[in-house]
Coordinates of C-alpha atoms in Angstrom, one line a residue:
M1 CA 0.1 0.0 0.0
I2 CA 1.3 3.5 -0.8
K3 CA 0.6 5.8 2.0
V4 CA -0.8 9.2 0.6
A5 CA -1.3 12.5 2.4
I6 CA -3.1 15.7 0.8
C7 CA -2.2 19.3 1.4
G8 CA -5.5 21.2 0.8
A9 CA -7.4 18.2 2.0
L10 CA -10.5 20.1 2.7
G11 CA -10.7 21.9 -0.5
R12 CA -12.6 20.9 -3.7
M13 CA -9.7 19.1 -5.3
G14 CA -8.6 17.7 -2.0
Q15 CA -12.0 16.2 -1.3
T16 CA -12.2 14.7 -4.8
I17 CA -8.7 13.2 -4.5
G18 CA -9.2 12.0 -1.0
K19 CA -12.5 10.2 -1.9
M20 CA -10.7 8.4 -4.8
V21 CA -7.7 7.4 -2.6
D22 CA -9.9 6.3 0.1
E23 CA -11.6 4.0 -2.4
S24 CA -8.5 2.5 -3.9
D25 CA -7.3 -0.9 -3.1
D26 CA -3.6 -0.1 -3.4
L27 CA -3.5 3.5 -1.8
E28 CA -4.0 4.5 1.9
L29 CA -5.1 7.9 2.9
V30 CA -3.1 8.6 6.1
G31 CA -4.2 12.2 6.7
G32 CA -4.1 15.7 5.3
I33 CA -3.0 19.3 5.9
D34 CA -5.3 22.4 5.5
V35 CA -5.6 25.9 6.9
K36 CA -7.4 24.6 9.8
A37 CA -7.5 21.2 11.6
G38 CA -10.3 18.9 10.8
S39 CA -10.9 15.4 9.5
T40 CA -11.8 13.8 6.1
F41 CA -12.7 10.4 5.1
G42 CA -11.9 9.1 8.7
V43 CA -8.4 10.5 8.9
E44 CA -7.1 13.6 10.7
V45 CA -6.3 16.9 9.0
F46 CA -3.5 18.9 10.6
P47 CA -3.2 22.7 10.4
S48 CA -0.7 23.8 8.0
T49 CA 1.4 25.3 10.7
E50 CA 2.1 21.6 11.8
I51 CA 3.2 20.0 8.7
E52 CA 6.5 19.0 10.1
K53 CA 4.8 17.3 13.0
F54 CA 2.3 15.6 10.5
L55 CA 5.1 14.2 8.3
E56 CA 7.0 12.9 11.4
E57 CA 3.8 11.2 12.8
K58 CA 2.0 10.0 9.6
K59 CA 5.0 9.1 7.5
P60 CA 3.3 9.3 4.1
D61 CA 5.0 7.9 1.0
V62 CA 3.6 10.5 -1.3
L63 CA 2.3 14.0 -0.5
V64 CA -0.2 15.6 -2.9
D65 CA -0.4 19.3 -2.9
F66 CA -3.5 21.4 -4.3
T67 CA -3.2 24.6 -2.3
I68 CA -1.8 28.1 -3.3
A69 CA 1.6 28.9 -4.4
S70 CA 2.9 30.6 -1.2
A71 CA 1.7 27.6 0.9
A72 CA 2.9 25.0 -1.6
V73 CA 6.5 26.2 -1.4
G74 CA 6.6 25.4 2.4
N75 CA 4.9 22.2 1.9
I76 CA 7.3 21.1 -0.8
R77 CA 10.3 22.2 1.4
A78 CA 9.0 20.0 4.4
A79 CA 8.4 17.0 2.1
S80 CA 11.8 17.3 0.5
K81 CA 13.3 17.4 4.1
H82 CA 11.5 14.3 5.0
K83 CA 12.2 12.4 1.8
V84 CA 8.5 12.3 0.8
A85 CA 7.7 11.9 -2.8
L86 CA 5.5 14.7 -4.4
V87 CA 2.6 15.3 -6.7
V88 CA 2.0 18.9 -7.2
G89 CA -1.0 20.5 -9.0
T90 CA -0.9 23.8 -7.4
T91 CA -0.5 26.8 -9.9
G92 CA 0.4 30.4 -9.9
F93 CA 4.1 30.0 -8.9
T94 CA 6.4 32.9 -9.7
P95 CA 9.6 32.1 -11.7
E96 CA 11.6 32.6 -8.5
Q97 CA 9.3 30.2 -6.6
R98 CA 9.6 27.5 -9.4
S99 CA 13.4 28.0 -9.3
E100 CA 13.4 27.5 -5.4
I101 CA 11.0 24.5 -5.9
N102 CA 13.3 22.8 -8.3
S103 CA 16.3 23.4 -6.2
M104 CA 14.6 21.8 -3.1
I105 CA 13.4 18.7 -5.1
E106 CA 16.6 17.9 -7.2
G107 CA 18.6 15.3 -5.5
N108 CA 16.2 14.9 -2.7
V109 CA 12.8 13.4 -3.8
P110 CA 10.8 12.4 -7.0
A111 CA 8.1 14.9 -7.8
V112 CA 5.4 15.1 -10.6
I113 CA 4.5 18.7 -11.1
S114 CA 1.9 19.8 -13.6
S115 CA -0.5 22.7 -14.1
N116 CA -3.1 20.1 -15.2
F117 CA -3.4 16.4 -14.4
S118 CA -6.1 15.5 -17.0
V119 CA -5.0 13.0 -19.4
G120 CA -7.2 14.7 -22.1
V121 CA -5.5 18.2 -21.4
N122 CA -2.0 16.7 -21.8
I123 CA -3.2 15.3 -25.1
F124 CA -4.8 18.6 -25.9
W125 CA -1.4 20.4 -25.4
K126 CA 0.3 18.1 -27.8
L127 CA -2.3 19.0 -30.4
V128 CA -1.8 22.7 -29.7
R129 CA 2.0 22.2 -30.2
E130 CA 1.4 20.6 -33.5
A131 CA -1.0 23.3 -34.8
A132 CA 1.3 26.1 -33.6
K133 CA 4.2 24.4 -35.6
R134 CA 2.1 24.7 -38.8
L135 CA 0.0 27.9 -38.1
G136 CA 2.5 30.3 -36.7
D137 CA 1.3 32.9 -39.2
Y138 CA -2.2 32.7 -38.1
D139 CA -3.7 35.1 -35.4
I140 CA -3.7 33.2 -32.1
E141 CA -6.2 33.6 -29.1
V142 CA -6.2 31.7 -25.9
I143 CA -9.6 31.6 -23.9
E144 CA -10.0 29.9 -20.5
A145 CA -12.9 29.8 -18.0
H146 CA -13.1 28.6 -14.4
H147 CA -15.3 28.8 -11.3
H148 CA -15.7 32.1 -9.5
F149 CA -13.5 30.8 -6.5
K150 CA -10.4 30.4 -8.6
K151 CA -7.7 32.9 -7.4
D152 CA -5.0 32.9 -10.2
A153 CA -5.4 34.2 -13.7
P154 CA -4.9 33.1 -16.3
S155 CA -4.9 29.5 -15.2
G156 CA -1.9 27.4 -15.0
T157 CA -3.1 25.4 -17.8
A158 CA -3.5 28.5 -20.0
N159 CA 0.0 29.6 -19.1
T160 CA 1.2 26.3 -20.2
I161 CA -0.7 26.7 -23.5
I162 CA 0.9 30.1 -24.1
D163 CA 4.4 28.7 -23.2
I164 CA 3.9 25.8 -25.7
I165 CA 2.7 28.3 -28.5
K166 CA 5.7 30.5 -27.9
Q167 CA 8.1 27.6 -28.1
E168 CA 6.9 27.0 -31.6
V169 CA 6.2 30.5 -33.0
G170 CA 8.7 32.5 -31.1
D171 CA 8.4 35.0 -28.3
R172 CA 5.2 37.3 -28.7
E173 CA 3.6 39.8 -26.6
E174 CA 0.5 38.8 -24.7
M175 CA -2.7 41.0 -25.0
Y176 CA -4.9 40.4 -22.1
G177 CA -8.4 41.3 -23.3
R178 CA -9.0 44.5 -25.3
K179 CA -10.8 47.6 -24.8
G180 CA -11.1 51.0 -26.5
M181 CA -9.3 52.1 -29.7
V182 CA -6.5 49.5 -29.5
G183 CA -5.8 49.7 -33.3
E184 CA -5.5 46.8 -35.7
R185 CA -4.5 43.4 -34.3
G186 CA -0.6 42.9 -34.2
N187 CA 1.4 39.9 -33.9
E188 CA 0.2 39.2 -30.3
I189 CA -1.2 36.2 -28.5
G190 CA -4.6 37.2 -27.3
V191 CA -5.5 36.0 -23.9
H192 CA -9.0 36.1 -22.5
V193 CA -10.1 34.9 -18.8
I194 CA -13.6 34.0 -17.7
R195 CA -14.5 33.5 -14.1
G196 CA -18.1 32.5 -13.1
G197 CA -20.3 30.0 -11.3
D198 CA -19.1 26.5 -11.0
I199 CA -17.2 26.0 -14.2
V200 CA -14.6 23.2 -13.6
G201 CA -12.2 24.2 -16.4
D202 CA -12.6 25.2 -20.1
H203 CA -9.7 26.0 -22.4
S204 CA -9.8 26.9 -26.2
V205 CA -7.0 28.0 -28.7
L206 CA -8.2 29.8 -31.8
F207 CA -6.0 29.8 -35.0
A208 CA -7.5 32.4 -37.2
G209 CA -6.3 32.8 -40.8
N210 CA -7.8 34.2 -43.9
N211 CA -11.0 32.4 -44.9
E212 CA -10.7 29.8 -42.1
V213 CA -10.6 29.3 -38.3
I214 CA -9.2 26.3 -36.4
E215 CA -10.3 25.9 -32.8
L216 CA -8.9 23.3 -30.4
S217 CA -10.9 23.0 -27.1
H218 CA -10.9 20.9 -23.9
R219 CA -13.8 21.0 -21.4
A220 CA -13.7 19.3 -18.0
S221 CA -17.1 18.7 -16.6
D222 CA -16.1 16.9 -13.3
R223 CA -12.9 17.4 -11.1
A224 CA -12.6 13.7 -11.2
V225 CA -10.8 13.9 -14.6
F226 CA -7.9 15.7 -12.8
A227 CA -8.0 13.3 -9.8
H228 CA -7.7 10.2 -12.1
G229 CA -4.5 11.8 -13.3
V230 CA -3.3 12.4 -9.8
L231 CA -3.8 8.9 -8.6
R232 CA -2.0 7.6 -11.8
S233 CA 0.9 10.0 -10.8
I234 CA 1.1 8.8 -7.3
R235 CA 1.4 5.3 -8.4
W236 CA 4.0 6.3 -11.0
V237 CA 6.1 8.5 -8.8
Y238 CA 6.5 6.2 -5.8
G239 CA 9.9 4.7 -5.8
K240 CA 11.3 6.8 -8.7
S241 CA 14.7 8.4 -8.5
P242 CA 14.8 12.0 -7.2
A243 CA 13.9 14.5 -10.0
V244 CA 11.3 16.8 -11.3
Y245 CA 9.0 15.0 -13.6
S246 CA 5.9 16.1 -15.6
M247 CA 2.7 14.3 -16.9
N248 CA 4.6 13.6 -20.1
D249 CA 6.8 11.2 -18.0
V250 CA 3.8 9.7 -16.4
L251 CA 1.8 9.1 -19.6
N252 CA 5.0 8.4 -21.7
L253 CA 4.1 11.0 -24.3

């Protein structure tokens, strides 16, 4: 049995992942971390200030983090210190935070870090890359939508899309929405963010040329699609050599 702990255990994703871990025959949910103490699926949730105590007492094999960037850095630091493998789905890291995370992980623990754990999204990213390779002279727009509780914008998934496009078409300015007399469209990547209701996660990329438009889209209707990828990552990362891995490694893409 792989012993699993969840940071952000009482949040939406934490609850979805916890339920699936609890129902798995080969995984054991040993506890969680959240802002406040509590319980979930019959296990104790420690306050985030006591993560060191939690790791010492519960001794998880894999720590899953779906929190916020500032909290995740501390959680990753503690897991690396205690040699606990990581699966990180938190987004919104600054370049400085990401560099710090990589330094903490390298040589210490194996970690799968991804802005999206959906198998479909990871295939979607590959399709976006292939389209960008061939449609670099088209106008490109990225549109994403999430529920009204999401704190970071654009989403981590959208930022990954933008990075992929830039790798293929070269560095371009990003235009976040448009208002007023902005003039004719230039050679930018348009980025549009929607927040509302309980939207789980919608992402689209529009390639607009003369006389034709190609649109690639992915829509998640249930957080379970992300949780399935997380569980797959937990099983994959356990026992791996210390390094930073991605979903490409997990899915062998």
